[in-house]
Tab-separated table of C-alpha atoms in Angstrom:
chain	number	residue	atom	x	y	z
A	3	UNK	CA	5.697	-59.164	-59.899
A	4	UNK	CA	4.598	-60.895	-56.539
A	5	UNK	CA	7.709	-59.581	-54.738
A	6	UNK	CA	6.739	-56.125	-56.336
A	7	UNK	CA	3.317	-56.208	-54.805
A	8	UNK	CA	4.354	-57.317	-51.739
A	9	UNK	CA	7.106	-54.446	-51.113
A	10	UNK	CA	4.802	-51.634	-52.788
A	11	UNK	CA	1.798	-52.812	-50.366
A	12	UNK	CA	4.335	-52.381	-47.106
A	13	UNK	CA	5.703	-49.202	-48.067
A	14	UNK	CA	3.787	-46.957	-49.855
A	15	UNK	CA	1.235	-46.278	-46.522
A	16	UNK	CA	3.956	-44.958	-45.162
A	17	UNK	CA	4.559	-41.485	-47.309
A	18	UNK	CA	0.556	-40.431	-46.544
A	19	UNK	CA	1.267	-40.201	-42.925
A	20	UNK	CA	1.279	-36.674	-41.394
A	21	UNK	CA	4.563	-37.487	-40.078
A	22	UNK	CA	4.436	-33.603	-38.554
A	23	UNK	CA	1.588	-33.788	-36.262
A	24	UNK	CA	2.582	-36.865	-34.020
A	25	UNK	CA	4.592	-34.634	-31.748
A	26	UNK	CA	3.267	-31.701	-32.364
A	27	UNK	CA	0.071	-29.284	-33.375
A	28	UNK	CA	-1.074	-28.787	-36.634
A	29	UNK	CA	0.285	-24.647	-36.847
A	30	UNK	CA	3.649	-26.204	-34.637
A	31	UNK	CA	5.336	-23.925	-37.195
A	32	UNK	CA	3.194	-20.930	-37.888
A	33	UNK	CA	4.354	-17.664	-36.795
A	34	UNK	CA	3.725	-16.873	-33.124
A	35	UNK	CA	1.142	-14.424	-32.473
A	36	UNK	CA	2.161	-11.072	-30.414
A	37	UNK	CA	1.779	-10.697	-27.101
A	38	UNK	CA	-0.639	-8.458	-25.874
A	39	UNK	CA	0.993	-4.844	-25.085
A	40	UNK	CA	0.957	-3.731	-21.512
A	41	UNK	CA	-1.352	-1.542	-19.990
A	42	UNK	CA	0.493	2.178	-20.219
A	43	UNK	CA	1.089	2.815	-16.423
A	44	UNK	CA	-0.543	6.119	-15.054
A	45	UNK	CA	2.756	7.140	-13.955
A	46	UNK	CA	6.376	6.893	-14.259
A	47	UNK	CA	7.701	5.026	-11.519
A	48	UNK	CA	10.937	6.921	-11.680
A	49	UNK	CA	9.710	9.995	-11.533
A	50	UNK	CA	7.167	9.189	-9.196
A	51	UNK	CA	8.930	7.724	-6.559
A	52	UNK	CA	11.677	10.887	-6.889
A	53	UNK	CA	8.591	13.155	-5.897
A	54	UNK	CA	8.095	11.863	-3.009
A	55	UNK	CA	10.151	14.060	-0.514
A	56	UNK	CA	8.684	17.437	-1.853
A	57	UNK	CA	4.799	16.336	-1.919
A	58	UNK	CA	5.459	15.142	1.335
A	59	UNK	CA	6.781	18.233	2.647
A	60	UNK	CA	4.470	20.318	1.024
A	61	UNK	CA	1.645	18.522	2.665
A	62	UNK	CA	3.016	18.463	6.201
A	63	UNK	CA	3.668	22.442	5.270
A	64	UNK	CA	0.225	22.487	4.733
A	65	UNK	CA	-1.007	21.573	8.405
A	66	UNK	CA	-2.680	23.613	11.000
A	67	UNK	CA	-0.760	24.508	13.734
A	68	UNK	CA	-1.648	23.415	17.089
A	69	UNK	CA	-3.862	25.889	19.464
A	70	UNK	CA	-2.219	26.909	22.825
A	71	UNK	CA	-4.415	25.626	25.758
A	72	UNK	CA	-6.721	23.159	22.865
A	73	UNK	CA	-6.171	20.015	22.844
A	74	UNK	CA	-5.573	19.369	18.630
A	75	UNK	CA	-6.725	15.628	17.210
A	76	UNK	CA	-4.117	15.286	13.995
A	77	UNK	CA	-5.150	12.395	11.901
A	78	UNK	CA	-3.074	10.471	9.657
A	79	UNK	CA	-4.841	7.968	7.385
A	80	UNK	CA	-3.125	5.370	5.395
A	81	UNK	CA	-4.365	2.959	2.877
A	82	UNK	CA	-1.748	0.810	1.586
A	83	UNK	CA	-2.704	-1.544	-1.228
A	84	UNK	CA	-3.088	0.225	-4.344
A	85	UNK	CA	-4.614	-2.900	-6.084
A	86	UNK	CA	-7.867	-2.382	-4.856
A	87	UNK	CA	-9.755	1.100	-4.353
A	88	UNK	CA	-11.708	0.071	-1.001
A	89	UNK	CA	-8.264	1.021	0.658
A	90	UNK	CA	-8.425	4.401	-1.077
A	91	UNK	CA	-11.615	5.089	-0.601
A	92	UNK	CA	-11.461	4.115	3.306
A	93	UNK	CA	-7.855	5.671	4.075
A	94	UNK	CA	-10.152	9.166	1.828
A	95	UNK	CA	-12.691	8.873	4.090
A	96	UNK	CA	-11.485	8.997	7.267
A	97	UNK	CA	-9.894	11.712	6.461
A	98	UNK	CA	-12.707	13.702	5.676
A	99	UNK	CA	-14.862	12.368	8.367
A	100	UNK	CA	-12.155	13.208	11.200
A	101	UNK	CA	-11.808	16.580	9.045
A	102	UNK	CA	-15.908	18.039	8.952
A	103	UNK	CA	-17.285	16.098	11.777
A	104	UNK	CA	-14.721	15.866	14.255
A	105	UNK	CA	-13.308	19.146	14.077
A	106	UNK	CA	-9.802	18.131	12.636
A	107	UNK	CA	-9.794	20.234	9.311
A	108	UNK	CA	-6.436	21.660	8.226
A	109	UNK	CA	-4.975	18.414	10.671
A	110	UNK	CA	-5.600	15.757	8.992
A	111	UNK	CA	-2.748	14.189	5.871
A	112	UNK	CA	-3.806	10.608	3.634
A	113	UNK	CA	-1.151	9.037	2.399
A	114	UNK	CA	-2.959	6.521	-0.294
A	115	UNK	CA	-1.391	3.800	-2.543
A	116	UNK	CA	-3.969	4.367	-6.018
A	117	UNK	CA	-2.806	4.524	-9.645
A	118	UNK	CA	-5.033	7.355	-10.619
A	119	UNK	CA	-3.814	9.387	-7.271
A	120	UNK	CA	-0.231	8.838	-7.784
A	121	UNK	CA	0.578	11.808	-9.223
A	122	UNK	CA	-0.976	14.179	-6.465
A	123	UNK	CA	-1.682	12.560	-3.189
A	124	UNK	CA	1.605	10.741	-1.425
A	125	UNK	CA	1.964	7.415	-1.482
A	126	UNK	CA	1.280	5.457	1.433
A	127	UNK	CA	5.194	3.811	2.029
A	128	UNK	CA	6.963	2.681	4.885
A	129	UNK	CA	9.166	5.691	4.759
A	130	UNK	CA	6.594	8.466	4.076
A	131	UNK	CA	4.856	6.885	7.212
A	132	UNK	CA	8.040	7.743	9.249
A	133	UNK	CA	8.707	10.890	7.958
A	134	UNK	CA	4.865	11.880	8.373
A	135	UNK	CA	4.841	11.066	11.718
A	136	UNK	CA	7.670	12.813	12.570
A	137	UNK	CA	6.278	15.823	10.808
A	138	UNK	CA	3.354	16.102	12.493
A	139	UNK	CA	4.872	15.446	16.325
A	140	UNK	CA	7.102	18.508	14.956
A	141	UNK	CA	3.606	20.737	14.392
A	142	UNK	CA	1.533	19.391	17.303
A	143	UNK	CA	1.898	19.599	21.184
A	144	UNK	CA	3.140	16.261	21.821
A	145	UNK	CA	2.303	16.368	25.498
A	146	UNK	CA	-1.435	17.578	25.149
A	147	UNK	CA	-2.586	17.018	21.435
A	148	UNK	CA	-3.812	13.587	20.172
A	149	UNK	CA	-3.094	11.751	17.381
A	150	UNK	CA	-5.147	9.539	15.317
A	151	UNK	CA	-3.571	6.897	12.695
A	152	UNK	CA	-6.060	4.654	10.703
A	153	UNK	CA	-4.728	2.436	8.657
A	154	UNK	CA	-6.328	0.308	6.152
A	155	UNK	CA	-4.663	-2.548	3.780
A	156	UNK	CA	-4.347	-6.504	3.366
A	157	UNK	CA	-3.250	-8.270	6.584
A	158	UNK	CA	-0.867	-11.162	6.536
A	159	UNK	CA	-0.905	-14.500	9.166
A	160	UNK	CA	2.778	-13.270	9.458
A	161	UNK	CA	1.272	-9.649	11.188
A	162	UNK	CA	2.701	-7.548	8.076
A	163	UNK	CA	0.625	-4.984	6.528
A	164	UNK	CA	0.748	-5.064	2.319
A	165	UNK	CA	2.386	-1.931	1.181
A	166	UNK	CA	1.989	-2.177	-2.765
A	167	UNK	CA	1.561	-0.550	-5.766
A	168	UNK	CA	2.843	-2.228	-8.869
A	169	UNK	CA	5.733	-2.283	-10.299
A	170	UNK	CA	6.523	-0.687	-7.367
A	171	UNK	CA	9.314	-2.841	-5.362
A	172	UNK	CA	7.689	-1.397	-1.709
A	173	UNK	CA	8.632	-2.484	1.927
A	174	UNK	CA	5.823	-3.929	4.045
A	175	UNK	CA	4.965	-2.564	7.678
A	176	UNK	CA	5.462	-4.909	10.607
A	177	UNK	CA	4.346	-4.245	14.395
A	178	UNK	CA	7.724	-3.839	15.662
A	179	UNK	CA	8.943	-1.368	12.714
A	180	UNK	CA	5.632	0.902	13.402
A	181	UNK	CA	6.062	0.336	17.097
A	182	UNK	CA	9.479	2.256	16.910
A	183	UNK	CA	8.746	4.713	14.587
A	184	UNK	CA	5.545	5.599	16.975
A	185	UNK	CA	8.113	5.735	19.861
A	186	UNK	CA	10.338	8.169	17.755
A	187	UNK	CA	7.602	10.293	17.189
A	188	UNK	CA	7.383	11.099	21.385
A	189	UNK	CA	3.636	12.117	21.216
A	190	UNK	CA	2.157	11.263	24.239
A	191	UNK	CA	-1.450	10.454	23.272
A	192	UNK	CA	-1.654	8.345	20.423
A	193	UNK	CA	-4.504	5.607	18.587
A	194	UNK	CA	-3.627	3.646	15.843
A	195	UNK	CA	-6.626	2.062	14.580
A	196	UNK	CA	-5.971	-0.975	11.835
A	197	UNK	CA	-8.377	-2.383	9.213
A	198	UNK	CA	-6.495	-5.399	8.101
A	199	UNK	CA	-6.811	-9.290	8.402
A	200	UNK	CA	-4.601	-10.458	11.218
A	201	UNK	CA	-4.298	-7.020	12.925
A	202	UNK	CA	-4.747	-8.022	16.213
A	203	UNK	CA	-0.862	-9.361	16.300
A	204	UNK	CA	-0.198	-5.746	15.947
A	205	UNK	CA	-1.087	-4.886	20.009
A	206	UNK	CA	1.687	-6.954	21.222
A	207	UNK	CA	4.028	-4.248	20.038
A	208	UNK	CA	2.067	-1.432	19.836
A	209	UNK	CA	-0.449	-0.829	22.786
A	210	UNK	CA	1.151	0.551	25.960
A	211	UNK	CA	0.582	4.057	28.130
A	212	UNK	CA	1.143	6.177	25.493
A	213	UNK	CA	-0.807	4.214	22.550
A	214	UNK	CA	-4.235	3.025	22.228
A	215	UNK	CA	-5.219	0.850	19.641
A	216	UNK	CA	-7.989	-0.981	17.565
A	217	UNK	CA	-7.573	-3.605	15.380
A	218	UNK	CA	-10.300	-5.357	13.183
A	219	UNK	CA	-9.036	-8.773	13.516
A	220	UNK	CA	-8.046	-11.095	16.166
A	221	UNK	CA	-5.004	-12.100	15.458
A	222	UNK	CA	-5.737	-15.672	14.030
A	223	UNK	CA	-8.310	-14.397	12.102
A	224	UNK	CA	-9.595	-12.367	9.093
A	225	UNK	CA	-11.483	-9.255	8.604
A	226	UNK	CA	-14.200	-9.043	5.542
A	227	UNK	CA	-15.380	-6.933	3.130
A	228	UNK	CA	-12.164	-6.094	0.737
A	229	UNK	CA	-11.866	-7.076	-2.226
A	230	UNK	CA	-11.953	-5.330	-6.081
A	231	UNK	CA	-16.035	-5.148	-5.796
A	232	UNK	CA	-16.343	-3.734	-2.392
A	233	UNK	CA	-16.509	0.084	-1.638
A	234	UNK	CA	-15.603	0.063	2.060
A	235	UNK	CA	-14.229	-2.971	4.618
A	236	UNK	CA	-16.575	-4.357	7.442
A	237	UNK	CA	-15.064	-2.404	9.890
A	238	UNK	CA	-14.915	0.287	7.966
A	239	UNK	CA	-18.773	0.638	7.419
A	240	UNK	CA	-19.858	-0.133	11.133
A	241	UNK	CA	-17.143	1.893	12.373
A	242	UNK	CA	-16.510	5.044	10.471
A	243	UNK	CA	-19.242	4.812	8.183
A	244	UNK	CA	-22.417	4.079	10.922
A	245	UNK	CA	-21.158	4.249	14.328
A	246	UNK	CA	-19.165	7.602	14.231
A	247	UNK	CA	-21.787	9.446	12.112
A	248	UNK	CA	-24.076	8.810	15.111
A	249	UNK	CA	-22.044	9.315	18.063
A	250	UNK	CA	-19.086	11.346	18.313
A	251	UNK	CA	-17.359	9.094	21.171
A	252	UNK	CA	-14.699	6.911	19.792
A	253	UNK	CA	-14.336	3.832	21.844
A	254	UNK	CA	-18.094	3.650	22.124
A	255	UNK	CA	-18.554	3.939	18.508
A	256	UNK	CA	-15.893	1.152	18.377
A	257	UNK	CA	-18.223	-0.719	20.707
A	258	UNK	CA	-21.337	-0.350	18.465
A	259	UNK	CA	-19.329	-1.549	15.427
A	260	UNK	CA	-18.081	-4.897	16.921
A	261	UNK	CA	-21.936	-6.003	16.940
A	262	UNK	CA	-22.681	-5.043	13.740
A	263	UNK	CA	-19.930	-6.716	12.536
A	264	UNK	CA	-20.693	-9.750	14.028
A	265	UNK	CA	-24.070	-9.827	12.997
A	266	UNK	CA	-23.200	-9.386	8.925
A	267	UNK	CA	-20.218	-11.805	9.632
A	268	UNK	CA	-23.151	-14.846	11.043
A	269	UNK	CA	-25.679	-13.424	8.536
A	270	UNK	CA	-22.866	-14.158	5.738
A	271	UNK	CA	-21.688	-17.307	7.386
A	272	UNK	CA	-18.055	-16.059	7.737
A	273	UNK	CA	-16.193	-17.042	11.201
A	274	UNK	CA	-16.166	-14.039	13.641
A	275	UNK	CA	-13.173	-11.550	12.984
A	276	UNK	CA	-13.396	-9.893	16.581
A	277	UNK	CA	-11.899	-7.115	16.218
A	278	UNK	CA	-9.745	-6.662	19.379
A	279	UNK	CA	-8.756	-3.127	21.609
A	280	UNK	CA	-5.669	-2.548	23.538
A	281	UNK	CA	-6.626	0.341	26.070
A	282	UNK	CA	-4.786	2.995	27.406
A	283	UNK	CA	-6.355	4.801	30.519
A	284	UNK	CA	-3.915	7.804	29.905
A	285	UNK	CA	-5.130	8.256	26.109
A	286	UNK	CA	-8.893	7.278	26.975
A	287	UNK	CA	-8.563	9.946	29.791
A	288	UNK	CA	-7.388	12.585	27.045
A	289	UNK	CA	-9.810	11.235	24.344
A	290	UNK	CA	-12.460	12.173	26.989
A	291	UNK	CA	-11.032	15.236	27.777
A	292	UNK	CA	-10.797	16.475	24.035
A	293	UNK	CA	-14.439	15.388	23.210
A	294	UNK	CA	-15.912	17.389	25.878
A	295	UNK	CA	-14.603	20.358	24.113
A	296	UNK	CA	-15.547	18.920	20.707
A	297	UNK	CA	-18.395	20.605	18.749
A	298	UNK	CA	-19.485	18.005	15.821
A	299	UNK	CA	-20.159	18.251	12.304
A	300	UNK	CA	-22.876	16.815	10.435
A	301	UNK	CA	-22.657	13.264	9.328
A	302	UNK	CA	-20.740	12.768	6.370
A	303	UNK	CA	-21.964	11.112	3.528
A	304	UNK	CA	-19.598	8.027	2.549
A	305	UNK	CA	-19.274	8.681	-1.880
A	306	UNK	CA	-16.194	7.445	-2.925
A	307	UNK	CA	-16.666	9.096	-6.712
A	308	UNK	CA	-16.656	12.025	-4.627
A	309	UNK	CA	-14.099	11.195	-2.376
A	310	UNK	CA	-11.356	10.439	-5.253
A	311	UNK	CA	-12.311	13.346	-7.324
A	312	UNK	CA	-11.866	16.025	-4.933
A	313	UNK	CA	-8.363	14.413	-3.565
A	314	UNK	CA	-7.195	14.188	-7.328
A	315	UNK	CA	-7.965	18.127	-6.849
């Protein structure tokens, strides 16, 4: 009976142990729960990306032609990440501010990366930038017209502009890729203007004679004001938004915005962005030229509701 007590009292403890639950949870063996469906895309990427040529064409199809004797501004606007609408609505905006105050309607094509504008504006990709710029050097006079590209996106420390739109598998932009196609294009007067982090290491390859350009950035540092709750970048707001609705001359206007920005930049405690110019004499000269003729629109109103309604339209 002793040896029976003895034995029972060692190994009867042992069946109440939740032997289960050492290594594991307590549900190790419950059903796993579904995963949460995916968000239905606005488009078919497919489909989408085989539209591409023909909405393209049609919009270059839809450009003025240049005037004899005038000298034409063509503006192509560009906003490249379509994870965040400040691109859209900055890339939008330009447009219509070159468009109704700076005399440029029926010259002026956005190519936008946005989910909602897929299916009716193109998208801003490497390759509809090249073929856009070759379409409008093919409607402009390349020797007297000017042409304005503002582009707007993510910068990298590498110098490459973001070019997304998920699931999208999209090529970036670097300097010396837009610095050729730009050559290609064989339009003598040309400004690139670049709202992106890091865009300064863009002038290396870009700025010469022919090409004047303005970056946001130095290119060590960051620009400021992107971002999924901003409207419009930094740069974008001093120079589209406030400078050029109250001057009509470009550089100066550029001039006005580099304070402002530095001001909200120490005011937020951010290190300066400098934004950075590479001049051109011969495009200044024509810039000059062209704005002596120009007769301005009113300032334009910066809605981006607005903006992305009437482009979906």
């Amino acid at each position: 009976l002793a040896a029976l007590a003895i034995t029972a009292a060692i190994t009867l403890p042992a069946w109440f142990i939740d032997r289960g639950s050492f290594f594991y949870p307590a549900d190790w063996d419950a059903p796993l729960a579904e995963p949460d469906a995916p968000l239905p895309l606005p488009f078919e990427p497919e489909e989408l990306m085989a539209a591409q040529s023909q909405r393209l064409d049609e919009a270059l199809a839809r450009l003025a032609p240049q005037r004899p004797g005038a000298i034409d501004l063509y503006v192509l606007t560009f906003g490249s990440d379509g994870s965040e609408r400040v691109f859209r609505n900055e890339a939008l905006y330009a447009q219509r501010l070159f468009a109704e105050r700076f005399g440029a309607t029926g010259r002026t094509l956005a190519l936008v990366n946005d989910p909602q504008l897929a299916g009716v504006v193109p998208l801003a990709t490497r390759s509809n930038l090249g073929r856009a710029l070759a379409g409008i050097a093919a409607r402009m006079d390349r020797s007297e017209d000017l042409l304005l590209l503002f582009m707007t996106s993510h910068g990298a420390e590498n110098h490459e502009l973001l070019v997304s739109l998920d699931p999208l598998p999209l090529a970036q932009i670097d300097p010396e890729w837009l610095g050729e196609r730009l050559r290609d294009s064989a339009i003598a007067h040309r400004m690139v203007v670049m709202s992106a982090c890091y865009s300064g290491g863009f002038l290396p390859a870009l700025a010469n004679p022919q090409t004047l350009v303005l970056t946001a950035a130095r290119k060590d540092r960051t620009s400021f004001g992107c971002g999924p709750d901003s409207d419009i970048t930094y740069f974008g707001r001093a120079w589209l938004q406030e400078s050029l609705n109250a001057q009509t001359d470009l550089l100066a206007a550029f001039e006005t915005a580099k304070g402002a920005i530095a001001e909200r930049e120490k005011a937020a405690g951010y290190e300066a962005s400098e934004p950075q110019i590479g001049n051109s004499p011969q495009v200044a000269a024509q810039l000059q030229r062209w704005q002596q003729a120009l007769v301005p629109g009113e300032p334009v109103p910066f809605d981006p509701e607005a903006l992305a309604r009437d482009a979906a339209h």
